[in-house]
Amino acid sequence: KPDQALRRVRDIQARFPQSPIGYDREGALLMSLGRPVQAVAAYQNALSRGASGGSLIMLHRAMLATGDRAGAERQAQRWLQEHPSDDAVRAYLAEYRMLAGDDKAAIGLYEEILRRSPDSPIVLNNLAVLYQRTRDNRALATAERALMLAPESATALDTLGWILVEAGQTARALDLLRKAVD
């Protein structure tokens, strides 16, 4: 019942005009309806009312859905300039850039997060993958550290296993890959 849902979020907006919540929910609803142009406006309204980085992430996705990659990037960069310690947004952008094949930019973002959170196995694992893809000799040590911090992580086992395969250490690699599958 999208029309009813839109009426409800607009009622929230009318009752609490300075709150970002109604606008954030409107953006989510519009995205679910395949209306990213309108969702962009809703998320911008939410952000102008003090919404969190989660709304910025959704704005970025909505702008990408409209084809406005440059605008999405400007919004994200402005957010990080205004909120330099928002590592949730930084991690989202790093993953986005990693998936888009912009490994150098992703590495920079993850390395910045790592300076503040040096024991994050997820960040370490993603950096190890990127280092491996870019033939950076830090891949093995970074993957080892990620696995040390999360010894039961299938993702960390898999990453280190494939780095070891490429390094010719197949016996250990197979052991780790089997554990990852298990």
C-alpha atoms as an extended CHARMM CRD file, in Angstrom:
* protein
*
       182  EXT
         1         1  LYS       CA              0.0000000000        0.0000000000        0.0000000000  PROA      1               0.0000000000
         2         2  PRO       CA              2.5160000000        2.6140000000       -1.1480000000  PROA      2               0.0000000000
         3         3  ASP       CA              0.0290000000        5.4900000000       -1.2390000000  PROA      3               0.0000000000
         4         4  GLN       CA             -0.9350000000        4.8590000000        2.3670000000  PROA      4               0.0000000000
         5         5  ALA       CA              2.7330000000        4.6130000000        3.3500000000  PROA      5               0.0000000000
         6         6  LEU       CA              3.5010000000        7.9270000000        1.6100000000  PROA      6               0.0000000000
         7         7  ARG       CA              0.6250000000        9.5890000000        3.4670000000  PROA      7               0.0000000000
         8         8  ARG       CA              2.0290000000        8.3070000000        6.7470000000  PROA      8               0.0000000000
         9         9  VAL       CA              5.5550000000        9.5830000000        6.1460000000  PROA      9               0.0000000000
        10        10  ARG       CA              4.1530000000       12.9410000000        5.0280000000  PROA      10              0.0000000000
        11        11  ASP       CA              2.1150000000       13.0490000000        8.2190000000  PROA      11              0.0000000000
        12        12  ILE       CA              5.3230000000       12.4670000000       10.1890000000  PROA      12              0.0000000000
        13        13  GLN       CA              6.9720000000       15.2860000000        8.2290000000  PROA      13              0.0000000000
        14        14  ALA       CA              4.0650000000       17.6410000000        9.0180000000  PROA      14              0.0000000000
        15        15  ARG       CA              4.0140000000       16.7200000000       12.7160000000  PROA      15              0.0000000000
        16        16  PHE       CA              7.8080000000       16.8800000000       13.1160000000  PROA      16              0.0000000000
        17        17  PRO       CA              9.0350000000       19.2750000000       10.4090000000  PROA      17              0.0000000000
        18        18  GLN       CA             12.5560000000       19.6170000000       11.7950000000  PROA      18              0.0000000000
        19        19  SER       CA             13.1130000000       15.8830000000       12.1720000000  PROA      19              0.0000000000
        20        20  PRO       CA             14.9630000000       13.9730000000        9.4550000000  PROA      20              0.0000000000
        21        21  ILE       CA             13.0500000000       10.7470000000       10.1320000000  PROA      21              0.0000000000
        22        22  GLY       CA             10.0110000000       11.3830000000        7.9400000000  PROA      22              0.0000000000
        23        23  TYR       CA             12.1950000000       12.4180000000        5.0130000000  PROA      23              0.0000000000
        24        24  ASP       CA             14.5400000000        9.4920000000        5.4490000000  PROA      24              0.0000000000
        25        25  ARG       CA             11.5940000000        7.0650000000        5.4660000000  PROA      25              0.0000000000
        26        26  GLU       CA             10.1370000000        8.8210000000        2.4120000000  PROA      26              0.0000000000
        27        27  GLY       CA             13.4220000000        8.3080000000        0.5760000000  PROA      27              0.0000000000
        28        28  ALA       CA             13.4780000000        4.6130000000        1.4530000000  PROA      28              0.0000000000
        29        29  LEU       CA              9.8920000000        4.1850000000        0.3280000000  PROA      29              0.0000000000
        30        30  LEU       CA             10.4930000000        6.0300000000       -2.9530000000  PROA      30              0.0000000000
        31        31  MET       CA             13.5710000000        3.9030000000       -3.6660000000  PROA      31              0.0000000000
        32        32  SER       CA             11.5280000000        0.7520000000       -3.0600000000  PROA      32              0.0000000000
        33        33  LEU       CA              9.0230000000        2.0810000000       -5.5960000000  PROA      33              0.0000000000
        34        34  GLY       CA             11.7550000000        2.6560000000       -8.1740000000  PROA      34              0.0000000000
        35        35  ARG       CA             11.5840000000        6.4450000000       -7.9600000000  PROA      35              0.0000000000
        36        36  PRO       CA             15.1950000000        7.4460000000       -7.2700000000  PROA      36              0.0000000000
        37        37  VAL       CA             14.8850000000       11.0560000000       -8.5040000000  PROA      37              0.0000000000
        38        38  GLN       CA             12.2470000000       11.7630000000       -5.8740000000  PROA      38              0.0000000000
        39        39  ALA       CA             14.2020000000        9.7560000000       -3.3110000000  PROA      39              0.0000000000
        40        40  VAL       CA             17.2080000000       12.0420000000       -3.8560000000  PROA      40              0.0000000000
        41        41  ALA       CA             15.1160000000       15.0570000000       -2.8520000000  PROA      41              0.0000000000
        42        42  ALA       CA             13.7750000000       13.2480000000        0.2270000000  PROA      42              0.0000000000
        43        43  TYR       CA             17.2510000000       12.2200000000        1.3910000000  PROA      43              0.0000000000
        44        44  GLN       CA             18.5740000000       15.7360000000        0.8080000000  PROA      44              0.0000000000
        45        45  ASN       CA             15.7360000000       17.0270000000        3.0020000000  PROA      45              0.0000000000
        46        46  ALA       CA             16.6350000000       14.4740000000        5.6730000000  PROA      46              0.0000000000
        47        47  LEU       CA             20.2870000000       15.5120000000        5.5940000000  PROA      47              0.0000000000
        48        48  SER       CA             19.4130000000       19.2120000000        5.8020000000  PROA      48              0.0000000000
        49        49  ARG       CA             17.5970000000       18.3500000000        9.0380000000  PROA      49              0.0000000000
        50        50  GLY       CA             20.5870000000       16.6150000000       10.6070000000  PROA      50              0.0000000000
        51        51  ALA       CA             20.2530000000       13.0290000000        9.4280000000  PROA      51              0.0000000000
        52        52  SER       CA             23.1200000000       10.6140000000       10.0140000000  PROA      52              0.0000000000
        53        53  GLY       CA             25.6090000000        9.0480000000        7.6650000000  PROA      53              0.0000000000
        54        54  GLY       CA             23.1080000000        6.3000000000        6.9190000000  PROA      54              0.0000000000
        55        55  SER       CA             21.0060000000        8.8330000000        5.0330000000  PROA      55              0.0000000000
        56        56  LEU       CA             24.0840000000       10.0170000000        3.1660000000  PROA      56              0.0000000000
        57        57  ILE       CA             24.7320000000        6.4290000000        2.0760000000  PROA      57              0.0000000000
        58        58  MET       CA             21.1520000000        6.1230000000        0.8590000000  PROA      58              0.0000000000
        59        59  LEU       CA             21.4220000000        9.4800000000       -0.9480000000  PROA      59              0.0000000000
        60        60  HSD       CA             24.5860000000        8.2160000000       -2.6580000000  PROA      60              0.0000000000
        61        61  ARG       CA             22.7680000000        5.0630000000       -3.7910000000  PROA      61              0.0000000000
        62        62  ALA       CA             19.7640000000        7.0450000000       -5.0040000000  PROA      62              0.0000000000
        63        63  MET       CA             21.9820000000        9.4270000000       -6.9690000000  PROA      63              0.0000000000
        64        64  LEU       CA             23.7990000000        6.5000000000       -8.5380000000  PROA      64              0.0000000000
        65        65  ALA       CA             20.4210000000        5.0430000000       -9.5120000000  PROA      65              0.0000000000
        66        66  THR       CA             19.6150000000        8.2940000000      -11.3380000000  PROA      66              0.0000000000
        67        67  GLY       CA             22.9220000000        8.1120000000      -13.1940000000  PROA      67              0.0000000000
        68        68  ASP       CA             24.4190000000       11.0740000000      -11.3270000000  PROA      68              0.0000000000
        69        69  ARG       CA             27.7010000000        9.4730000000      -10.2910000000  PROA      69              0.0000000000
        70        70  ALA       CA             29.5580000000       12.8000000000      -10.1630000000  PROA      70              0.0000000000
        71        71  GLY       CA             26.9050000000       14.3150000000       -7.9050000000  PROA      71              0.0000000000
        72        72  ALA       CA             26.9420000000       11.2660000000       -5.6690000000  PROA      72              0.0000000000
        73        73  GLU       CA             30.7060000000       11.5380000000       -5.3230000000  PROA      73              0.0000000000
        74        74  ARG       CA             30.5270000000       15.2760000000       -4.5440000000  PROA      74              0.0000000000
        75        75  GLN       CA             27.9570000000       14.6130000000       -1.8210000000  PROA      75              0.0000000000
        76        76  ALA       CA             30.0830000000       11.8440000000       -0.3160000000  PROA      76              0.0000000000
        77        77  GLN       CA             33.2700000000       13.8960000000       -0.3660000000  PROA      77              0.0000000000
        78        78  ARG       CA             31.5110000000       16.8850000000        1.2020000000  PROA      78              0.0000000000
        79        79  TRP       CA             30.1230000000       14.6070000000        3.9170000000  PROA      79              0.0000000000
        80        80  LEU       CA             33.5600000000       13.2200000000        4.7440000000  PROA      80              0.0000000000
        81        81  GLN       CA             35.0270000000       16.7280000000        4.8720000000  PROA      81              0.0000000000
        82        82  GLU       CA             32.3100000000       17.7740000000        7.3130000000  PROA      82              0.0000000000
        83        83  HSD       CA             32.3720000000       14.4590000000        9.2430000000  PROA      83              0.0000000000
        84        84  PRO       CA             36.0030000000       13.2710000000        9.0420000000  PROA      84              0.0000000000
        85        85  SER       CA             35.5790000000       10.5610000000       11.6730000000  PROA      85              0.0000000000
        86        86  ASP       CA             32.5330000000        8.9210000000       10.0440000000  PROA      86              0.0000000000
        87        87  ASP       CA             34.1330000000        5.5990000000        9.2790000000  PROA      87              0.0000000000
        88        88  ALA       CA             30.7900000000        3.9640000000        8.4830000000  PROA      88              0.0000000000
        89        89  VAL       CA             30.4100000000        6.2270000000        5.4420000000  PROA      89              0.0000000000
        90        90  ARG       CA             34.0970000000        5.8410000000        4.6350000000  PROA      90              0.0000000000
        91        91  ALA       CA             33.7680000000        2.0230000000        4.7610000000  PROA      91              0.0000000000
        92        92  TYR       CA             30.6950000000        2.1510000000        2.5180000000  PROA      92              0.0000000000
        93        93  LEU       CA             32.5830000000        4.2780000000       -0.0050000000  PROA      93              0.0000000000
        94        94  ALA       CA             35.6260000000        2.0190000000        0.1980000000  PROA      94              0.0000000000
        95        95  GLU       CA             33.4900000000       -1.0270000000       -0.5440000000  PROA      95              0.0000000000
        96        96  TYR       CA             31.6950000000        0.8270000000       -3.3410000000  PROA      96              0.0000000000
        97        97  ARG       CA             35.0090000000        1.7750000000       -4.9130000000  PROA      97              0.0000000000
        98        98  MET       CA             36.3700000000       -1.7310000000       -4.4040000000  PROA      98              0.0000000000
        99        99  LEU       CA             33.3930000000       -3.2230000000       -6.2380000000  PROA      99              0.0000000000
       100       100  ALA       CA             33.7020000000       -0.5760000000       -8.9530000000  PROA      100             0.0000000000
       101       101  GLY       CA             37.3330000000       -1.5790000000       -9.5260000000  PROA      101             0.0000000000
       102       102  ASP       CA             38.8240000000        1.6580000000       -8.2010000000  PROA      102             0.0000000000
       103       103  ASP       CA             41.3030000000       -0.2290000000       -6.0430000000  PROA      103             0.0000000000
       104       104  LYS       CA             43.6300000000        2.7070000000       -5.3590000000  PROA      104             0.0000000000
       105       105  ALA       CA             40.8280000000        4.8690000000       -3.9500000000  PROA      105             0.0000000000
       106       106  ALA       CA             39.4500000000        1.9490000000       -1.9170000000  PROA      106             0.0000000000
       107       107  ILE       CA             42.8800000000        1.2530000000       -0.4500000000  PROA      107             0.0000000000
       108       108  GLY       CA             43.2360000000        4.8830000000        0.6150000000  PROA      108             0.0000000000
       109       109  LEU       CA             39.8610000000        4.8640000000        2.3520000000  PROA      109             0.0000000000
       110       110  TYR       CA             40.4800000000        1.5560000000        4.1270000000  PROA      110             0.0000000000
       111       111  GLU       CA             43.9620000000        2.6420000000        5.2200000000  PROA      111             0.0000000000
       112       112  GLU       CA             42.4670000000        5.7760000000        6.7400000000  PROA      112             0.0000000000
       113       113  ILE       CA             39.9320000000        3.6880000000        8.6750000000  PROA      113             0.0000000000
       114       114  LEU       CA             42.7140000000        1.3710000000        9.7950000000  PROA      114             0.0000000000
       115       115  ARG       CA             44.6190000000        4.2980000000       11.3420000000  PROA      115             0.0000000000
       116       116  ARG       CA             41.6980000000        4.7770000000       13.7540000000  PROA      116             0.0000000000
       117       117  SER       CA             40.6950000000        1.1090000000       14.0600000000  PROA      117             0.0000000000
       118       118  PRO       CA             43.8940000000       -0.9120000000       13.6640000000  PROA      118             0.0000000000
       119       119  ASP       CA             42.3230000000       -4.1540000000       14.8760000000  PROA      119             0.0000000000
       120       120  SER       CA             39.3690000000       -4.3600000000       12.5060000000  PROA      120             0.0000000000
       121       121  PRO       CA             39.4530000000       -7.7850000000       10.8520000000  PROA      121             0.0000000000
       122       122  ILE       CA             36.9530000000       -6.7000000000        8.1830000000  PROA      122             0.0000000000
       123       123  VAL       CA             39.0290000000       -3.6980000000        7.1500000000  PROA      123             0.0000000000
       124       124  LEU       CA             42.2110000000       -5.7640000000        7.2540000000  PROA      124             0.0000000000
       125       125  ASN       CA             40.6440000000       -8.5090000000        5.1600000000  PROA      125             0.0000000000
       126       126  ASN       CA             39.3650000000       -6.0740000000        2.5420000000  PROA      126             0.0000000000
       127       127  LEU       CA             42.7630000000       -4.3840000000        2.4160000000  PROA      127             0.0000000000
       128       128  ALA       CA             44.4310000000       -7.7680000000        1.9500000000  PROA      128             0.0000000000
       129       129  VAL       CA             42.1310000000       -8.4850000000       -1.0100000000  PROA      129             0.0000000000
       130       130  LEU       CA             42.9400000000       -5.0990000000       -2.5280000000  PROA      130             0.0000000000
       131       131  TYR       CA             46.6480000000       -5.5010000000       -1.9110000000  PROA      131             0.0000000000
       132       132  GLN       CA             46.4930000000       -8.9060000000       -3.5970000000  PROA      132             0.0000000000
       133       133  ARG       CA             44.6500000000       -7.4460000000       -6.6040000000  PROA      133             0.0000000000
       134       134  THR       CA             47.2020000000       -4.6600000000       -6.9540000000  PROA      134             0.0000000000
       135       135  ARG       CA             50.1840000000       -6.9690000000       -6.3900000000  PROA      135             0.0000000000
       136       136  ASP       CA             51.1440000000       -5.0860000000       -3.2160000000  PROA      136             0.0000000000
       137       137  ASN       CA             53.5440000000       -7.1320000000       -1.1030000000  PROA      137             0.0000000000
       138       138  ARG       CA             51.5870000000       -6.2210000000        2.0600000000  PROA      138             0.0000000000
       139       139  ALA       CA             48.7780000000       -8.6290000000        1.0990000000  PROA      139             0.0000000000
       140       140  LEU       CA             50.0970000000      -11.6800000000        2.9410000000  PROA      140             0.0000000000
       141       141  ALA       CA             50.9270000000       -9.9280000000        6.2310000000  PROA      141             0.0000000000
       142       142  THR       CA             47.6130000000       -8.0640000000        6.1880000000  PROA      142             0.0000000000
       143       143  ALA       CA             45.6390000000      -11.2650000000        5.5660000000  PROA      143             0.0000000000
       144       144  GLU       CA             47.5670000000      -13.0500000000        8.3310000000  PROA      144             0.0000000000
       145       145  ARG       CA             46.6770000000      -10.2450000000       10.7440000000  PROA      145             0.0000000000
       146       146  ALA       CA             43.0080000000      -10.3300000000        9.7470000000  PROA      146             0.0000000000
       147       147  LEU       CA             42.8970000000      -14.0790000000       10.3840000000  PROA      147             0.0000000000
       148       148  MET       CA             44.6940000000      -13.7050000000       13.6970000000  PROA      148             0.0000000000
       149       149  LEU       CA             41.9860000000      -11.2640000000       14.8340000000  PROA      149             0.0000000000
       150       150  ALA       CA             39.1170000000      -13.3950000000       13.4730000000  PROA      150             0.0000000000
       151       151  PRO       CA             40.3570000000      -16.9960000000       13.3830000000  PROA      151             0.0000000000
       152       152  GLU       CA             36.9100000000      -18.4560000000       12.6580000000  PROA      152             0.0000000000
       153       153  SER       CA             36.0500000000      -16.0590000000        9.8390000000  PROA      153             0.0000000000
       154       154  ALA       CA             35.4000000000      -17.9250000000        6.5960000000  PROA      154             0.0000000000
       155       155  THR       CA             36.1420000000      -14.7260000000        4.6870000000  PROA      155             0.0000000000
       156       156  ALA       CA             39.5330000000      -14.2430000000        6.3390000000  PROA      156             0.0000000000
       157       157  LEU       CA             40.3690000000      -17.9370000000        5.8390000000  PROA      157             0.0000000000
       158       158  ASP       CA             39.4080000000      -17.6820000000        2.1700000000  PROA      158             0.0000000000
       159       159  THR       CA             41.3930000000      -14.4900000000        1.5600000000  PROA      159             0.0000000000
       160       160  LEU       CA             44.5530000000      -15.8130000000        3.1700000000  PROA      160             0.0000000000
       161       161  GLY       CA             44.0970000000      -19.1610000000        1.4400000000  PROA      161             0.0000000000
       162       162  TRP       CA             44.0190000000      -17.6120000000       -2.0270000000  PROA      162             0.0000000000
       163       163  ILE       CA             46.9530000000      -15.3320000000       -1.2690000000  PROA      163             0.0000000000
       164       164  LEU       CA             48.9070000000      -18.4240000000       -0.2260000000  PROA      164             0.0000000000
       165       165  VAL       CA             47.8800000000      -20.2300000000       -3.4310000000  PROA      165             0.0000000000
       166       166  GLU       CA             49.3400000000      -17.3640000000       -5.4500000000  PROA      166             0.0000000000
       167       167  ALA       CA             52.4660000000      -17.4820000000       -3.2790000000  PROA      167             0.0000000000
       168       168  GLY       CA             52.9060000000      -21.1920000000       -4.0140000000  PROA      168             0.0000000000
       169       169  GLN       CA             52.1720000000      -22.3310000000       -0.4510000000  PROA      169             0.0000000000
       170       170  THR       CA             49.5060000000      -24.7970000000       -1.5230000000  PROA      170             0.0000000000
       171       171  ALA       CA             49.5560000000      -27.1510000000        1.4630000000  PROA      171             0.0000000000
       172       172  ARG       CA             48.6790000000      -24.4330000000        3.9750000000  PROA      172             0.0000000000
       173       173  ALA       CA             46.3910000000      -22.7660000000        1.4490000000  PROA      173             0.0000000000
       174       174  LEU       CA             44.3200000000      -25.9250000000        0.9960000000  PROA      174             0.0000000000
       175       175  ASP       CA             44.0320000000      -26.3800000000        4.7480000000  PROA      175             0.0000000000
       176       176  LEU       CA             42.7190000000      -22.8250000000        5.1610000000  PROA      176             0.0000000000
       177       177  LEU       CA             40.3600000000      -23.0830000000        2.2070000000  PROA      177             0.0000000000
       178       178  ARG       CA             38.9260000000      -26.3420000000        3.5670000000  PROA      178             0.0000000000
       179       179  LYS       CA             38.3040000000      -24.6210000000        6.9160000000  PROA      179             0.0000000000
       180       180  ALA       CA             36.6130000000      -21.7630000000        5.0870000000  PROA      180             0.0000000000
       181       181  VAL       CA             34.2740000000      -24.1720000000        3.3190000000  PROA      181             0.0000000000
       182       182  ASP       CA             33.5210000000      -26.0040000000        6.5770000000  PROA      182             0.0000000000
